[in-house]
PDB file of C-alpha atoms in Angstrom:
ATOM      1  CA  UNK A 126     -12.492  18.350 -40.353  1.00 82.00           C
ATOM      2  CA  UNK A 127     -16.102  19.475 -40.496  1.00 91.00           C
ATOM      3  CA  UNK A 128     -17.881  21.316 -37.786  1.00 90.00           C
ATOM      4  CA  UNK A 129     -19.843  18.265 -36.714  1.00 93.00           C
ATOM      5  CA  UNK A 130     -16.420  16.410 -36.201  1.00 89.00           C
ATOM      6  CA  UNK A 131     -15.436  19.386 -34.003  1.00 90.00           C
ATOM      7  CA  UNK A 132     -18.627  19.311 -32.177  1.00 91.00           C
ATOM      8  CA  UNK A 133     -18.393  15.536 -31.338  1.00 90.00           C
ATOM      9  CA  UNK A 134     -14.748  16.168 -30.281  1.00 91.00           C
ATOM     10  CA  UNK A 135     -15.713  18.971 -27.871  1.00 89.00           C
ATOM     11  CA  UNK A 136     -18.584  16.923 -26.385  1.00 92.00           C
ATOM     12  CA  UNK A 137     -16.230  13.976 -25.904  1.00 91.00           C
ATOM     13  CA  UNK A 138     -13.511  16.049 -24.283  1.00 92.00           C
ATOM     14  CA  UNK A 139     -16.126  17.791 -22.110  1.00 90.00           C
ATOM     15  CA  UNK A 140     -17.674  14.532 -21.085  1.00 86.00           C
ATOM     16  CA  UNK A 141     -14.285  12.974 -19.984  1.00 86.00           C
ATOM     17  CA  UNK A 142     -13.525  16.331 -17.992  1.00 86.00           C
ATOM     18  CA  UNK A 143     -16.766  16.272 -16.269  1.00 84.00           C
ATOM     19  CA  UNK A 144     -16.827  12.622 -15.444  1.00 82.00           C
ATOM     20  CA  UNK A 145     -13.137  12.441 -14.324  1.00 78.00           C
ATOM     21  CA  UNK A 146     -13.542  13.911 -10.801  1.00 74.00           C
ATOM     22  CA  UNK A 147     -16.737  12.035 -10.159  1.00 68.00           C
ATOM     23  CA  UNK A 148     -15.122   8.634 -11.123  1.00 68.00           C
ATOM     24  CA  UNK A 149     -11.853   9.173  -9.515  1.00 64.00           C
ATOM     25  CA  UNK A 150     -11.650  11.550  -6.499  1.00 55.00           C
ATOM     26  CA  UNK A 151      -8.046  10.735  -5.414  1.00 54.00           C
ATOM     27  CA  UNK A 152      -8.929   9.389  -1.992  1.00 52.00           C
ATOM     28  CA  UNK A 153      -7.927   5.841  -1.088  1.00 58.00           C
ATOM     29  CA  UNK A 154      -9.535   5.693   2.261  1.00 69.00           C
ATOM     30  CA  UNK A 155      -8.134   5.752   5.745  1.00 81.00           C
ATOM     31  CA  UNK A 156      -5.320   3.475   6.815  1.00 82.00           C
ATOM     32  CA  UNK A 157      -6.486   1.750  10.020  1.00 88.00           C
ATOM     33  CA  UNK A 158      -4.308  -1.409  10.683  1.00 94.00           C
ATOM     34  CA  UNK A 159      -1.030  -3.003   9.810  1.00 96.00           C
ATOM     35  CA  UNK A 160      -1.061  -6.766   9.171  1.00 96.00           C
ATOM     36  CA  UNK A 161       2.280  -8.758   9.477  1.00 97.00           C
ATOM     37  CA  UNK A 162       2.859 -12.057   7.917  1.00 96.00           C
ATOM     38  CA  UNK A 163       5.550 -14.461   8.960  1.00 95.00           C
ATOM     39  CA  UNK A 164       5.880 -17.487   6.687  1.00 92.00           C
ATOM     40  CA  UNK A 165       2.434 -18.828   5.587  1.00 92.00           C
ATOM     41  CA  UNK A 166       0.479 -17.415   8.614  1.00 95.00           C
ATOM     42  CA  UNK A 167      -0.603 -14.173   9.863  1.00 96.00           C
ATOM     43  CA  UNK A 168       1.842 -13.068  12.824  1.00 96.00           C
ATOM     44  CA  UNK A 169      -0.018 -10.027  14.139  1.00 96.00           C
ATOM     45  CA  UNK A 170      -2.156  -7.113  13.487  1.00 96.00           C
ATOM     46  CA  UNK A 171      -1.803  -3.732  15.199  1.00 96.00           C
ATOM     47  CA  UNK A 172      -3.718  -0.368  14.988  1.00 94.00           C
ATOM     48  CA  UNK A 173      -1.682   2.437  13.308  1.00 93.00           C
ATOM     49  CA  UNK A 174      -2.621   4.968  16.071  1.00 91.00           C
ATOM     50  CA  UNK A 175      -0.263   3.665  18.706  1.00 94.00           C
ATOM     51  CA  UNK A 176       3.482   3.846  18.206  1.00 96.00           C
ATOM     52  CA  UNK A 177       5.399   0.484  18.697  1.00 96.00           C
ATOM     53  CA  UNK A 178       8.370  -1.602  17.241  1.00 97.00           C
ATOM     54  CA  UNK A 179       7.626  -5.174  16.373  1.00 97.00           C
ATOM     55  CA  UNK A 180      10.306  -7.841  15.873  1.00 97.00           C
ATOM     56  CA  UNK A 181       9.145 -10.554  13.568  1.00 97.00           C
ATOM     57  CA  UNK A 182      11.203 -13.843  13.342  1.00 96.00           C
ATOM     58  CA  UNK A 183      12.019 -15.418  10.149  1.00 95.00           C
ATOM     59  CA  UNK A 184      14.289 -18.068   8.650  1.00 96.00           C
ATOM     60  CA  UNK A 185      17.224 -15.700   8.145  1.00 96.00           C
ATOM     61  CA  UNK A 186      16.712 -13.630  11.293  1.00 95.00           C
ATOM     62  CA  UNK A 187      14.673 -10.863  12.739  1.00 96.00           C
ATOM     63  CA  UNK A 188      12.788  -8.252  10.777  1.00 97.00           C
ATOM     64  CA  UNK A 189      11.990  -5.140  12.629  1.00 97.00           C
ATOM     65  CA  UNK A 190       8.855  -3.175  11.889  1.00 98.00           C
ATOM     66  CA  UNK A 191       8.181   0.281  13.203  1.00 98.00           C
ATOM     67  CA  UNK A 192       4.679   1.606  13.639  1.00 97.00           C
ATOM     68  CA  UNK A 193       4.238   5.399  14.212  1.00 95.00           C
ATOM     69  CA  UNK A 194       2.184   8.397  12.927  1.00 91.00           C
ATOM     70  CA  UNK A 195      -0.495   6.344  11.187  1.00 90.00           C
ATOM     71  CA  UNK A 196       1.838   4.283   9.122  1.00 93.00           C
ATOM     72  CA  UNK A 197       4.538   1.467   9.200  1.00 96.00           C
ATOM     73  CA  UNK A 198       7.954   0.907   7.844  1.00 96.00           C
ATOM     74  CA  UNK A 199      10.427  -1.995   7.889  1.00 97.00           C
ATOM     75  CA  UNK A 200      13.411  -0.471   9.754  1.00 97.00           C
ATOM     76  CA  UNK A 201      15.836  -3.641   9.313  1.00 96.00           C
ATOM     77  CA  UNK A 202      15.626  -6.913   7.584  1.00 96.00           C
ATOM     78  CA  UNK A 203      18.460  -9.669   7.294  1.00 96.00           C
ATOM     79  CA  UNK A 204      17.833 -10.059   3.605  1.00 92.00           C
ATOM     80  CA  UNK A 205      20.727  -9.214   1.246  1.00 92.00           C
ATOM     81  CA  UNK A 206      18.890  -6.657  -0.957  1.00 92.00           C
ATOM     82  CA  UNK A 207      16.931  -4.674   1.588  1.00 92.00           C
ATOM     83  CA  UNK A 208      14.018  -4.254  -0.804  1.00 93.00           C
ATOM     84  CA  UNK A 209      11.507  -4.088   1.981  1.00 94.00           C
ATOM     85  CA  UNK A 210      13.506  -1.511   3.799  1.00 96.00           C
ATOM     86  CA  UNK A 211      13.666   0.613   0.766  1.00 95.00           C
ATOM     87  CA  UNK A 212       9.926   0.416   0.281  1.00 94.00           C
ATOM     88  CA  UNK A 213       9.732   3.149   2.851  1.00 94.00           C
ATOM     89  CA  UNK A 214       6.854   4.392   4.846  1.00 95.00           C
ATOM     90  CA  UNK A 215       3.557   2.475   4.131  1.00 94.00           C
ATOM     91  CA  UNK A 216       0.378   4.555   5.092  1.00 89.00           C
ATOM     92  CA  UNK A 217      -2.145   3.961   2.480  1.00 87.00           C
ATOM     93  CA  UNK A 218      -4.577   0.960   2.464  1.00 87.00           C
ATOM     94  CA  UNK A 219      -3.060  -1.708   0.052  1.00 85.00           C
ATOM     95  CA  UNK A 220       0.502  -0.671   0.554  1.00 89.00           C
ATOM     96  CA  UNK A 221       2.961  -3.451   1.050  1.00 93.00           C
ATOM     97  CA  UNK A 222       6.548  -4.309   1.955  1.00 95.00           C
ATOM     98  CA  UNK A 223       7.663  -7.860   1.157  1.00 95.00           C
ATOM     99  CA  UNK A 224      10.846  -9.272   2.645  1.00 94.00           C
ATOM    100  CA  UNK A 225      10.838 -12.460   0.621  1.00 93.00           C
ATOM    101  CA  UNK A 226      14.157 -14.073   1.648  1.00 93.00           C
ATOM    102  CA  UNK A 227      13.014 -13.777   5.280  1.00 95.00           C
ATOM    103  CA  UNK A 228       9.370 -14.778   4.395  1.00 96.00           C
ATOM    104  CA  UNK A 229       7.948 -11.631   6.135  1.00 97.00           C
ATOM    105  CA  UNK A 230       5.339  -9.392   4.671  1.00 96.00           C
ATOM    106  CA  UNK A 231       3.772  -6.015   6.010  1.00 97.00           C
ATOM    107  CA  UNK A 232       0.549  -4.786   4.658  1.00 94.00           C
ATOM    108  CA  UNK A 233      -1.669  -1.723   5.500  1.00 92.00           C
ATOM    109  CA  UNK A 234      -5.337  -2.405   5.839  1.00 90.00           C
ATOM    110  CA  UNK A 235      -8.227   0.056   5.672  1.00 84.00           C
ATOM    111  CA  UNK A 236     -11.709   0.526   4.526  1.00 74.00           C
ATOM    112  CA  UNK A 237     -10.900   1.141   0.943  1.00 63.00           C
ATOM    113  CA  UNK A 238      -7.747  -0.332  -0.603  1.00 57.00           C
ATOM    114  CA  UNK A 239      -6.014   1.420  -3.446  1.00 58.00           C
ATOM    115  CA  UNK A 240      -6.037  -1.658  -5.696  1.00 59.00           C
ATOM    116  CA  UNK A 241      -8.393  -4.571  -6.072  1.00 61.00           C
ATOM    117  CA  UNK A 242      -5.687  -6.889  -7.010  1.00 65.00           C
ATOM    118  CA  UNK A 243      -1.954  -6.802  -7.743  1.00 63.00           C
ATOM    119  CA  UNK A 244      -0.228  -9.249 -10.100  1.00 64.00           C
ATOM    120  CA  UNK A 245       3.528  -9.655 -10.539  1.00 60.00           C
TER     121      UNK A 245
END
């Protein structure tokens, strides 16, 4: 490896190191609202600054969503695998919990979502 190869490598690594904090600062924005879907339509929107418990009806039964301390979580769901319950606390814009057997979805909204799109 010649000295010019080393110089190019040092410049490239330095450029990446200097641009990294500028391009990605680690902040995803403030979570402001929780949006709850039941079936094909929006069931409700609630601000995250007031604690409450919401019971959302679905084809299998009732899904219970708890809103507290700037976040939301699914407390109980009649679905067999409990995937949305195991999703845990949602507190960042773009976070979602999907209770698919019961056709209920919980999503955190804010000024700046973490992802543009999500594909499964």
